[in-house]
Short mmCIF file of C-alpha atoms and ligand atoms in Angstrom, two decimals:
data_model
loop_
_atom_site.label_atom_id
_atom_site.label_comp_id
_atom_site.label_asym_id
_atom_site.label_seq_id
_atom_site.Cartn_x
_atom_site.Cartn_y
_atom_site.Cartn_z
CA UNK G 1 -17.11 -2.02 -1.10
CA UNK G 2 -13.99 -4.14 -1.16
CA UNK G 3 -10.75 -1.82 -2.53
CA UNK G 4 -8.38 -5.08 -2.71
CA UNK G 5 -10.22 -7.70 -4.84
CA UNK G 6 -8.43 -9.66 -7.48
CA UNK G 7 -7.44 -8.45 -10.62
CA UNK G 8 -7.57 -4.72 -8.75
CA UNK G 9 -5.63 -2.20 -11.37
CA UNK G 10 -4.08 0.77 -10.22
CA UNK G 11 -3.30 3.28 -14.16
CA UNK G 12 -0.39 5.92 -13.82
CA UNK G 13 0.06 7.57 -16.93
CA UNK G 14 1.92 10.82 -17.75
CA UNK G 15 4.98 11.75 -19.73
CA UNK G 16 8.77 10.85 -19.72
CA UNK G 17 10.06 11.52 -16.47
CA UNK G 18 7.42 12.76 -14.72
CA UNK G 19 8.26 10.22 -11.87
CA UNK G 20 5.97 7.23 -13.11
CA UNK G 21 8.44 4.53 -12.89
CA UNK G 22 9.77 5.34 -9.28
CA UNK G 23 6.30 5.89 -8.12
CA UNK G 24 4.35 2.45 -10.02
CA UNK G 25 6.93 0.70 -7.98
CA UNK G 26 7.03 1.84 -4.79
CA UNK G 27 3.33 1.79 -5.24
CA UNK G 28 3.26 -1.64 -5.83
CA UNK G 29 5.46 -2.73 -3.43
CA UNK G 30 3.60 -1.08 -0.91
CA UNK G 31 0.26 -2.46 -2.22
CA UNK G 32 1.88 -6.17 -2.49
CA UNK G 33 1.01 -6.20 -6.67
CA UNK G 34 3.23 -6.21 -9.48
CA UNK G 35 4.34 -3.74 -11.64
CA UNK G 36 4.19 -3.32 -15.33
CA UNK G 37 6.27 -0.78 -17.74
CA UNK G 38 4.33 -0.62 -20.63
CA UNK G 39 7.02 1.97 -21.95
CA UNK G 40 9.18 -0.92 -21.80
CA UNK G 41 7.14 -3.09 -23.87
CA UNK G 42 7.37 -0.33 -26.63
CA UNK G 43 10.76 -0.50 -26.48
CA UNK G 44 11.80 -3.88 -26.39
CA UNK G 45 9.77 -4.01 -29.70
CA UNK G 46 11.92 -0.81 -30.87
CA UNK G 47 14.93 -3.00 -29.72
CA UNK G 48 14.34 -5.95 -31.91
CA UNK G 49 13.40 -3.76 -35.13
CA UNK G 50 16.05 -1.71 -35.16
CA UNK G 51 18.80 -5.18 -34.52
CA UNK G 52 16.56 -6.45 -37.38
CA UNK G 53 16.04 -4.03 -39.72
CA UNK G 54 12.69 -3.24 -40.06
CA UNK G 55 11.21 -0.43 -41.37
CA UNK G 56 10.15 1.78 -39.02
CA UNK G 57 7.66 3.70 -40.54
CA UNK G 58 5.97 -0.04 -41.61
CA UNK G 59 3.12 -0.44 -38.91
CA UNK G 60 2.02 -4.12 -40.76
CA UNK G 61 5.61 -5.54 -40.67
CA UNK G 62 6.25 -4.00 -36.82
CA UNK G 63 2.87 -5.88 -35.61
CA UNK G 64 3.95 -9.65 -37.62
CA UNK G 65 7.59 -8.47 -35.68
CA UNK G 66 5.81 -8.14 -32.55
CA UNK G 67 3.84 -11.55 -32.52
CA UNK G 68 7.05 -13.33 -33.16
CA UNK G 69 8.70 -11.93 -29.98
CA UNK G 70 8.46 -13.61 -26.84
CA UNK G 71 9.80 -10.95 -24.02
CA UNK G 72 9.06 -10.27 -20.58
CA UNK G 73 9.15 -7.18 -18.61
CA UNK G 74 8.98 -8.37 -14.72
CA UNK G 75 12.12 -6.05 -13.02
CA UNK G 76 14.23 -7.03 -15.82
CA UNK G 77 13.68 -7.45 -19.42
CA UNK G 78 14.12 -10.09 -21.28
CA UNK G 79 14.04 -10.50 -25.06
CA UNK G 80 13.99 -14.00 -26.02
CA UNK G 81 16.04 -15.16 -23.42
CA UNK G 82 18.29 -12.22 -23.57
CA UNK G 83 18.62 -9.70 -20.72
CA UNK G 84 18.37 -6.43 -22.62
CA UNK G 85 17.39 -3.92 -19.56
CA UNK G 86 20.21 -2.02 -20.18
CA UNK G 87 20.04 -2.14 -24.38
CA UNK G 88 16.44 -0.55 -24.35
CA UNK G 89 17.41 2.04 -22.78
CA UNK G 90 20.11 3.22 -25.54
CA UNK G 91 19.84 6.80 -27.18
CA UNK G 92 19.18 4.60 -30.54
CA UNK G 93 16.07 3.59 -28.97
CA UNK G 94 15.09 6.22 -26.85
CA UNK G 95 15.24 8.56 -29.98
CA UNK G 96 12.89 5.69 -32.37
CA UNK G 97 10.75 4.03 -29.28
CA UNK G 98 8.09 7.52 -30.34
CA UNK G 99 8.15 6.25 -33.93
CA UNK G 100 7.48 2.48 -33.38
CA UNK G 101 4.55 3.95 -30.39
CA UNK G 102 2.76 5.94 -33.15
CA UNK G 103 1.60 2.47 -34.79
CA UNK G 104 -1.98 1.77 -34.03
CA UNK G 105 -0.85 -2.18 -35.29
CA UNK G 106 2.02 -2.15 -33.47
CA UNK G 107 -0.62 -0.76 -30.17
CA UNK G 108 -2.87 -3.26 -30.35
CA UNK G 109 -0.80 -6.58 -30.35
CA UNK G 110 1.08 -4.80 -27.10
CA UNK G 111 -2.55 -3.64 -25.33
CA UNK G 112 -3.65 -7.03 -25.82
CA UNK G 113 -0.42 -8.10 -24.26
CA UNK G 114 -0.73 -6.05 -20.88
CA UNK G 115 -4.61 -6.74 -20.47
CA UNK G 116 -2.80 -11.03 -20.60
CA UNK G 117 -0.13 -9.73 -17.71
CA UNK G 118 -3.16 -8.03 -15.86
CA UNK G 119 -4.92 -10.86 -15.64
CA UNK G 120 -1.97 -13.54 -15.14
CA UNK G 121 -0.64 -11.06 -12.21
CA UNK G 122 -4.60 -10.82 -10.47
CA UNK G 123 -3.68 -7.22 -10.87
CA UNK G 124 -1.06 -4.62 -10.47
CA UNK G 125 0.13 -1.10 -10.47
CA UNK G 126 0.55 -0.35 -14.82
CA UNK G 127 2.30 2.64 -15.97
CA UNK G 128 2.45 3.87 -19.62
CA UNK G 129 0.69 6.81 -21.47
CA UNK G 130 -3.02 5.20 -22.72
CA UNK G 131 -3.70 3.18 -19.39
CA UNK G 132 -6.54 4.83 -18.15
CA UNK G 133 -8.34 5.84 -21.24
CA UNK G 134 -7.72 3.19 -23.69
CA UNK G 135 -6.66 -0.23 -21.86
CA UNK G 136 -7.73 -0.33 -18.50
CA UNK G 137 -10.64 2.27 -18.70
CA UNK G 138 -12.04 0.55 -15.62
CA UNK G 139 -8.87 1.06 -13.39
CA UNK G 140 -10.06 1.43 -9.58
CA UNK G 141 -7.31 3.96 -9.55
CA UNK G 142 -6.18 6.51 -12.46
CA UNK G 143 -3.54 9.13 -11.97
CA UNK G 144 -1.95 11.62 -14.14
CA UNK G 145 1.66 12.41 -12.83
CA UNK G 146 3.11 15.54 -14.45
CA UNK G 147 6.15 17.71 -13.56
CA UNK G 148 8.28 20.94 -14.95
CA UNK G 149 10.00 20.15 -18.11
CA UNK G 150 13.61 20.86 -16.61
CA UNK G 151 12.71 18.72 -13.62
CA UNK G 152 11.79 15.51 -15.91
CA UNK G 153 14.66 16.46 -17.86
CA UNK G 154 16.75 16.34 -14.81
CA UNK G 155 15.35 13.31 -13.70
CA UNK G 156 15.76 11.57 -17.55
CA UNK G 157 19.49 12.36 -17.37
CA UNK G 158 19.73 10.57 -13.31
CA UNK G 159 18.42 7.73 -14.77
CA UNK G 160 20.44 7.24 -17.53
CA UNK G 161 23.68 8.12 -15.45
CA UNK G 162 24.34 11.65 -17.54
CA UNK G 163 24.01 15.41 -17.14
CA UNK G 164 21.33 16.95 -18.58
CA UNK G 165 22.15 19.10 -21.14
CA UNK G 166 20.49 21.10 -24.10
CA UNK G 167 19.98 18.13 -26.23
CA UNK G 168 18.26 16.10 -23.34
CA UNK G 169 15.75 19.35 -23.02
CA UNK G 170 15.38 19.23 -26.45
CA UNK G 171 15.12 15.50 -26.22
CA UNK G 172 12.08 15.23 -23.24
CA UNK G 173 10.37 18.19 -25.17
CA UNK G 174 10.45 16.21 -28.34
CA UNK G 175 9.21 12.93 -27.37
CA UNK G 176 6.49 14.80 -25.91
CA UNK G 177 5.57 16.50 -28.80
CA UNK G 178 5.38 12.88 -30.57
CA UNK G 179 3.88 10.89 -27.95
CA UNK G 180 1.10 14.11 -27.38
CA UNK G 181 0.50 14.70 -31.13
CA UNK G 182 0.22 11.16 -32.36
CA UNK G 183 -3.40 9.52 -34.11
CA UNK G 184 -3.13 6.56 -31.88
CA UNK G 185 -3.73 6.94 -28.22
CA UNK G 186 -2.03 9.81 -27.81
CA UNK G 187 -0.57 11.48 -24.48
CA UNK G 188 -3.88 12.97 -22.97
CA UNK G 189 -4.62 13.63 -19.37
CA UNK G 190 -7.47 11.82 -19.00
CA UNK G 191 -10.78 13.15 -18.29
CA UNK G 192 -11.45 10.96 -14.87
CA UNK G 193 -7.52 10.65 -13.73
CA UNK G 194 -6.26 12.56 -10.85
CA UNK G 195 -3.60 14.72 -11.76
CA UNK G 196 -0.65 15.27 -9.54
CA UNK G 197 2.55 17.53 -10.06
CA UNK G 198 5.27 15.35 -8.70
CA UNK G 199 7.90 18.70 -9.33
CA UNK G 200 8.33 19.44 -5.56
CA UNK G 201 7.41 16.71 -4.12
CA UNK G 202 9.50 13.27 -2.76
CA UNK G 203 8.37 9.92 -4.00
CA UNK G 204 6.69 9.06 -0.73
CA UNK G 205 4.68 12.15 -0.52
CA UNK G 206 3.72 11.14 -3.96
CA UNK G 207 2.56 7.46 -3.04
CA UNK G 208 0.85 8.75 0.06
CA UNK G 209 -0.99 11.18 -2.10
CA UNK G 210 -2.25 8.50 -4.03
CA UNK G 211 -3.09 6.26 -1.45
CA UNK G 212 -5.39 8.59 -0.21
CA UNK G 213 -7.57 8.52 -3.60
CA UNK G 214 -7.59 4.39 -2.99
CA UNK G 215 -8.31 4.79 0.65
CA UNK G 216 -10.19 8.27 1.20
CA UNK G 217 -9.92 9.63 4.47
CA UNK G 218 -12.66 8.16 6.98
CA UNK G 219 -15.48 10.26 8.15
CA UNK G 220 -17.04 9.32 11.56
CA UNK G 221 -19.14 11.10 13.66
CA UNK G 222 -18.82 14.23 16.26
CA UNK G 223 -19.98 11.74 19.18
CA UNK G 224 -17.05 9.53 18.13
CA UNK G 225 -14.41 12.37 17.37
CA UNK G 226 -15.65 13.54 20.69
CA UNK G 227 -15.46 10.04 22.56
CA UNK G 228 -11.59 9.81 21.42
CA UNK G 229 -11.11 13.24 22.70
CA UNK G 230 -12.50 12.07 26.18
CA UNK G 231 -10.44 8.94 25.89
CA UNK G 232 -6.74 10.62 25.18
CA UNK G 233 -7.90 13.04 27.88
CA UNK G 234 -8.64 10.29 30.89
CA UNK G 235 -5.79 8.49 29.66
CA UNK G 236 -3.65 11.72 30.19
CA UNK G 237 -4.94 12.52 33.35
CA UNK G 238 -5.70 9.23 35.41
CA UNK G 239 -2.56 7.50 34.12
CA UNK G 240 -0.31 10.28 33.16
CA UNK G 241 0.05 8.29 29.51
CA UNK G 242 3.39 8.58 27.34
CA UNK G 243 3.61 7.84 23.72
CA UNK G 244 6.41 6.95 22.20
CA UNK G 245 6.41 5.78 18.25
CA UNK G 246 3.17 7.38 17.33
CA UNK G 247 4.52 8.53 13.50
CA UNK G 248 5.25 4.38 13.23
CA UNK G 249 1.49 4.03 12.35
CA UNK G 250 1.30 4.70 8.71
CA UNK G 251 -0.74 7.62 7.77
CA UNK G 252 -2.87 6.11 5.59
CA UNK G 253 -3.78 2.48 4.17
CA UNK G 254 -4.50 -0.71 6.15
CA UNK G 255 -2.93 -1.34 9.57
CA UNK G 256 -3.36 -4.02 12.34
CA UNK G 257 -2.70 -2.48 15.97
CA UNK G 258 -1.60 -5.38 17.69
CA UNK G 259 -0.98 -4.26 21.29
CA UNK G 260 -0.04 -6.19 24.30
CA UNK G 261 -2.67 -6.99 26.81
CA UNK G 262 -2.76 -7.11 29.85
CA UNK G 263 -5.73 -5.38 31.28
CA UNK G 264 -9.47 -4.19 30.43
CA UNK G 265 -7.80 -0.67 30.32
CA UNK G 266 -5.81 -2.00 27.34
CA UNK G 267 -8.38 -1.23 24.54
CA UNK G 268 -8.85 2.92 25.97
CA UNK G 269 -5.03 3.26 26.35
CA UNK G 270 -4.01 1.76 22.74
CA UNK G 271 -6.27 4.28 21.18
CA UNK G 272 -3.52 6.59 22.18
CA UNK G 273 -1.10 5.26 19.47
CA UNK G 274 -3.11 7.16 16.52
CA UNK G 275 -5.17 9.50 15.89
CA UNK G 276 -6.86 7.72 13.28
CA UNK G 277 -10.23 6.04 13.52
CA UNK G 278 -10.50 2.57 14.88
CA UNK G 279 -11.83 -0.69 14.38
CA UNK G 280 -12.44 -3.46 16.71
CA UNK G 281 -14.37 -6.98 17.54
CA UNK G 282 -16.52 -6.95 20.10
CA UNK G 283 -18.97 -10.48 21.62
CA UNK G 284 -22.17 -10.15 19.42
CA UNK G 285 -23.98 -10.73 22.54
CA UNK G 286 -23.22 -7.00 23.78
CA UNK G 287 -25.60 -6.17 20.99
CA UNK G 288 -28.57 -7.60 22.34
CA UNK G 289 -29.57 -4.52 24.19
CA UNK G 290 -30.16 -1.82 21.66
CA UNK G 291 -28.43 0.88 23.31
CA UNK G 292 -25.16 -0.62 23.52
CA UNK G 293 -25.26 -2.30 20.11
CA UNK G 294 -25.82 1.40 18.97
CA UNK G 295 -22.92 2.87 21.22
CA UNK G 296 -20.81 0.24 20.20
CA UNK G 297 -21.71 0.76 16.24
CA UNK G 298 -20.48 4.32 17.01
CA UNK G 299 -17.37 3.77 18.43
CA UNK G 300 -16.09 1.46 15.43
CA UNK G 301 -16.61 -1.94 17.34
CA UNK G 302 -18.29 -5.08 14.95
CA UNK G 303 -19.68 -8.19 16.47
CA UNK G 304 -17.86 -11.26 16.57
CA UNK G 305 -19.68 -14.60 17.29
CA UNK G 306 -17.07 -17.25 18.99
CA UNK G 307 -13.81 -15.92 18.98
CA UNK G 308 -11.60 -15.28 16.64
CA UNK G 309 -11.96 -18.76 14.52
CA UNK G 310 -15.24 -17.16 13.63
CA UNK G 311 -15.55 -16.82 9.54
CA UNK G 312 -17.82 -13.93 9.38
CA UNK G 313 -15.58 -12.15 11.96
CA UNK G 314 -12.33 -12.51 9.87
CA UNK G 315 -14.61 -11.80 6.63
CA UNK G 316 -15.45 -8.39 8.06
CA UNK G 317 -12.32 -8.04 9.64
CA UNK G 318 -10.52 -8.58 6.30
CA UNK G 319 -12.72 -5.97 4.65
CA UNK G 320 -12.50 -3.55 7.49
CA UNK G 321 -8.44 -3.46 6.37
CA UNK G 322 -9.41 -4.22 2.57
CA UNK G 323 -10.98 -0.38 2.89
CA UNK G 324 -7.96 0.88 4.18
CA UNK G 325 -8.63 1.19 8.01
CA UNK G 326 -7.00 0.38 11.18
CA UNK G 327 -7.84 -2.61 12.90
CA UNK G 328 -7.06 -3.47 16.55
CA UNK G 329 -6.47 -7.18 17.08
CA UNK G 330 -4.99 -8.10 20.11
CA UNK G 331 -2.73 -10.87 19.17
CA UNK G 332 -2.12 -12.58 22.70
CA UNK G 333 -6.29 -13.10 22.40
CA UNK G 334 -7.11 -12.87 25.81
CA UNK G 335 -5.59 -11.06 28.50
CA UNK G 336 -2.58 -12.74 30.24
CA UNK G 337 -0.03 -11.88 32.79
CA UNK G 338 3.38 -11.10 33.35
CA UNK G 339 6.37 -9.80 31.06
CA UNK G 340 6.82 -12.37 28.59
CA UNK G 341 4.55 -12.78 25.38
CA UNK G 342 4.37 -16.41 24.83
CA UNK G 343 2.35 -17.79 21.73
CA UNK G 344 0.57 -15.61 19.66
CA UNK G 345 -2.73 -16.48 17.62
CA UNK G 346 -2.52 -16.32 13.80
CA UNK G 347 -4.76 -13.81 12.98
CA UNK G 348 -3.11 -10.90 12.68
CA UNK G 349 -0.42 -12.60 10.50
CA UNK G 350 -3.07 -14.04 8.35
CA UNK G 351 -4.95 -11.30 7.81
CA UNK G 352 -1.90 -9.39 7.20
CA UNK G 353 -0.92 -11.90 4.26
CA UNK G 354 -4.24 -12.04 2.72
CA UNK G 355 -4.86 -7.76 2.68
CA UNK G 356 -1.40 -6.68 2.59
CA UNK G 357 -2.06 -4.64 5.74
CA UNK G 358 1.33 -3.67 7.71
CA UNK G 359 1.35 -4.86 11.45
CA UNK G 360 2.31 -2.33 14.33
CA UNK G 361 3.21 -3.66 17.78
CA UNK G 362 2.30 -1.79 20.76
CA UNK G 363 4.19 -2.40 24.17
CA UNK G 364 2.01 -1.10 27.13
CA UNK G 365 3.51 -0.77 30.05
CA UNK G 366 1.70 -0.36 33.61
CA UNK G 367 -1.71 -1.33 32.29
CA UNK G 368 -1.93 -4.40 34.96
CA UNK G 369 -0.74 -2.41 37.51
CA UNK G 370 -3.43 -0.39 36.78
CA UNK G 371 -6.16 -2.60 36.55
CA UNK G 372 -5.05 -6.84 36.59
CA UNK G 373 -7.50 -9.30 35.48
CA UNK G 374 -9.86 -9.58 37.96
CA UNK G 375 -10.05 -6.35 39.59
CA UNK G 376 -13.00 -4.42 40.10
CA UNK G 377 -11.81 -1.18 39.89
CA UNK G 378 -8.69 0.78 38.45
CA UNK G 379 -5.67 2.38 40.08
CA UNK G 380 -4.17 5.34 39.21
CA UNK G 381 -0.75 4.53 38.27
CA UNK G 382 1.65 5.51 35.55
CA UNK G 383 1.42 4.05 32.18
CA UNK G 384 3.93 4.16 28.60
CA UNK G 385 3.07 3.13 25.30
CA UNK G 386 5.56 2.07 22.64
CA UNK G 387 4.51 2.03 19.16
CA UNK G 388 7.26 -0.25 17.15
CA UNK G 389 7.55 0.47 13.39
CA UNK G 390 5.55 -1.62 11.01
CA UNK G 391 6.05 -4.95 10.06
CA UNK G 392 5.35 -5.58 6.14
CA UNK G 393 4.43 -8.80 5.09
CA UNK G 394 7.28 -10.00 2.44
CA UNK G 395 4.44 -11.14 0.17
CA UNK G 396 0.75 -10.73 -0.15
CA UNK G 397 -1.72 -13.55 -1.00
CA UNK G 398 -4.52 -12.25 -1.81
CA UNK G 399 -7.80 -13.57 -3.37
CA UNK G 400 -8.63 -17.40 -3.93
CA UNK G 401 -5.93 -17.49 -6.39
CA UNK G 402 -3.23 -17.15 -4.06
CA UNK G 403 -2.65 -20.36 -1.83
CA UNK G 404 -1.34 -18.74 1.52
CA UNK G 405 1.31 -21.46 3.19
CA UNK G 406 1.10 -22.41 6.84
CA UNK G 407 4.75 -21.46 6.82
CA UNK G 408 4.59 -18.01 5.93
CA UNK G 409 1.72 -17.01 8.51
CA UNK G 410 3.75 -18.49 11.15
CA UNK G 411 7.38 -17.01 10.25
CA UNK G 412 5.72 -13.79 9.91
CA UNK G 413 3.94 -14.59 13.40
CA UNK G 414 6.59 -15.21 15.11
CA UNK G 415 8.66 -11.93 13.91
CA UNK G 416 5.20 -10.82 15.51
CA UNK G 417 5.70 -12.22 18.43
CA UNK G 418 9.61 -11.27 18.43
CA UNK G 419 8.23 -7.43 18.08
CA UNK G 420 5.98 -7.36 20.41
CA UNK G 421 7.87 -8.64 23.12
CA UNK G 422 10.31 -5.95 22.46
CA UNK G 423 7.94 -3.49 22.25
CA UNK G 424 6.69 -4.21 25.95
CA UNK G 425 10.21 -4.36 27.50
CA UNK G 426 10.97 -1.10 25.36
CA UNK G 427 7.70 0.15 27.02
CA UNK G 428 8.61 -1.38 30.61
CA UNK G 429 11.69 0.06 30.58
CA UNK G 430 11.04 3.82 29.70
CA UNK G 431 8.45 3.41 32.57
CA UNK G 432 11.13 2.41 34.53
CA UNK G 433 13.12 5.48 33.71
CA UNK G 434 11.16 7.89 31.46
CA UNK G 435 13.44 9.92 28.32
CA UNK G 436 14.33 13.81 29.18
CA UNK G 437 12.85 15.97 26.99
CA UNK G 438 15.39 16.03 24.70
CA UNK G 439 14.82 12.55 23.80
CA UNK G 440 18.41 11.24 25.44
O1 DC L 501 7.94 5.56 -20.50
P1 DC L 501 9.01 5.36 -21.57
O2 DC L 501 9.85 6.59 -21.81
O3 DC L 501 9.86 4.15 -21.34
O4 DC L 501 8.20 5.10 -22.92
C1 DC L 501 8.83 4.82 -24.13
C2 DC L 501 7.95 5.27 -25.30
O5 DC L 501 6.81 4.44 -25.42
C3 DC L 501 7.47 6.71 -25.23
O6 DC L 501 7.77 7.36 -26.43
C4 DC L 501 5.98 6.60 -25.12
C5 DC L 501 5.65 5.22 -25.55
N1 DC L 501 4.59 4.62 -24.76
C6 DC L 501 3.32 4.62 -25.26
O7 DC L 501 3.08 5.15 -26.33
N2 DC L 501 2.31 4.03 -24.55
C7 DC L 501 2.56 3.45 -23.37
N3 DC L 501 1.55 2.87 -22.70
C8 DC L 501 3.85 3.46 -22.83
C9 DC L 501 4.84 4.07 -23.55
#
């Protein structure tokens, strides 16, 4: 099953300062969605009673307020054409915004509002207190993110630029109270969310945790665990492999190893770069005798009919990095010669734009030297891999809905290409003269 489609939701509830804002961001960012504050949407509408007068405690009069307002809430947010980012955000507001939340009118006019940006957006990463249980109760992904009061205290006061104090305790502990013990949609942890205690942990650690419930760690099978062993362990001992870069393939999510290549040995030595399992095209015709097909199934390979232009090839490739995997694509195609990498094909960029999917170059160095095109048989000579840090696409265009320009695959081809070639002479050179232990 696809993790990526269109319109894919990703629900963070949880209460004030319990990290949800820092986190839905980053998150989205690294997902290539968007990212909606519905707790900005409450307050916006808090904003424009209090300048004009409304009764707070008047749910009727705060929903006819709310259908008059045109605001958006993409980064910044804007209240009928005014930038008032920094006026929601005043202790007048913060101390009402509960109040104005409690409305079941005032609730549904701003629901309806954020199921319209879902499906304007194709999707995104929502954060707010009722996401997973009342307005996207079909969220792929639902997490709870929680903390220590003093620590969301603490991290209230950063925000707003001011030391926390006695009042902000009081403050955090009250809004909870409200948004918890309200009739309508209160604060609850949801039955199906995962919860996660953000008190001791950093951001990233957070968004990898999370990651891992969209993208659950792959299973495969002893004979392949065991086939990878054998593989490091030849690598190691015919052609005295070094890695350099290894912690530049992300831990978890979609990657594209894009090595160089230069030689039949490349596919065995690239496995190096990761421990993680691996995915690769292979000619269909290999699968015409059973036993290899089989073999081949094992080891993570997928037929491919005629190269690369092949549709079903990039269909499965797509959802091979749509499930979170790591796909190798050599980007050169077929094997060449020499130092320089000339033109690249577009794949990799292409896929990368349509799954979001980061891109990691790998130089390999001594791989011809060790067996050229050609050659029958292998030498044993020294070989050094350099794994460059990921490339992110700058934007993801995924589903039919998103037209992908010719211009962005190639720019981000040729920073590709650019990489790559950098990579190998990175590679080349530390074969040349290998680092001391120390790194220097
Ligand atoms: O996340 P925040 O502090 O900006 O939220 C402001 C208020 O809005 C807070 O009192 C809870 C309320 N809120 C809500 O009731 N439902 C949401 N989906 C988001 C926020």
């Amino acid at each position: 099953m696809s993790t990526m489609g269109p319109d894919m939701v990703i629900a963070i509830d949880g209460p004030s300062g319990a990290g949800k804002s820092t986190i839905a961001r980053a998150l989205a960012e690294q997902l290539g969605l968007d990212w909606l504050d519905t707790g900005a949407m409450y307050r916006v509408v808090t904003l424009a009673a209090l300048r004009e007068n409304i009764d707070l405690d008047d749910g009727d009069k705060l929903a006819e307020l709310v259908k008059t307002l045109v605001f958006e809430v993409d980064g910044s947010v804007v209240l009928n054409g005014e930038d008032v980012s920094t006026q929601i955000r005043s202790s007048q507001v913060d101390e009402t915004v509960s109040i104005v939340a409690a409305h079941p009118q005032v609730r549904r006019e701003l629901v309806e509002r954020q199921r319209q940006w879902i499906k304007a957006h194709g999707g995104g990463v929502v954060e707010g207190r009722d996401i997973a249980t009342v307005v996207f109760p079909e969220a792929r992904v639902k997490v709870y993110l929680t903390a220590a009061e003093e620590t969301r205290a603490h991290r209230r006061a950063q925000e707003d630029g001011v030391t926390v104090s006695e009042e902000a305790l009081e403050r955090v502990a009250r809004r909870d109270r409200l948004d918890s013990g309200r009739k309508a949609s209160p604060l609850v942890v949801p039955r199906d969310s995962t919860v996660i205690d953000t008190t001791s942990l950093t951001p990233p650690e957070v968004v990898t945790e999370i990651l891992k419930i969209l993208w659950p760690p792959e299973r495969r099978s002893l004979f392949y665990r065991g086939c990878r062993v054998a593989a490091r362990l030849l690598s190691k001992l015919l052609w005295r492999v070094q890695i350099e870069g290894s912690d530049n393939v992300p831990e978890v999510g979609p990657v594209i190893l894009a090595p160089i290549h230069r030689s039949n040995l490349d596919f065995l030595l690239v496995s190096n770069a990761t421990r993680r399992h691996l995915w690769y095209m292979a000619k269909d015709s290999l699968w015409k005798s059973r036993a290899l097909g089989r073999l081949l199934d094992s080891l993570g390979a997928f037929p491919v009919k005629r190269g690369f232009a092949d549709r079903d090839a990039f269909d499965l490739s797509r959802r091979v990095l749509e499930e979170g995997k790591v796909l190798i694509l050599f980007p050169e195609g077929t094997r060449r010669s020499g130092s320089r990498v000339d033109e690249l094909q577009e794949g990799a960029a292409y896929l990368a734009l349509k799954t979001g999917a980061c891109i990691v170059p790998v130089g390999i160095a001594g791989s011809e030297e060790a067996m050229p095109k050609g050659a029958h048989w292998f030498k044993l000579t020294k070989v050094y891999l350099y794994v460059a840090p990921p490339i992110h696409p700058q934007q993801v265009f995924r589903g039919r809905r998103g037209h992908l320009p010719r211009s962005a695959v190639s720019a981000l081809n040729e920073n590709l290409r650019v990489a790559l070639q950098h990579s190998f002479e990175m590679a080349k050179s530390r074969l040349a003269s290998p680092l001391s232990p120390d790194g220097s």
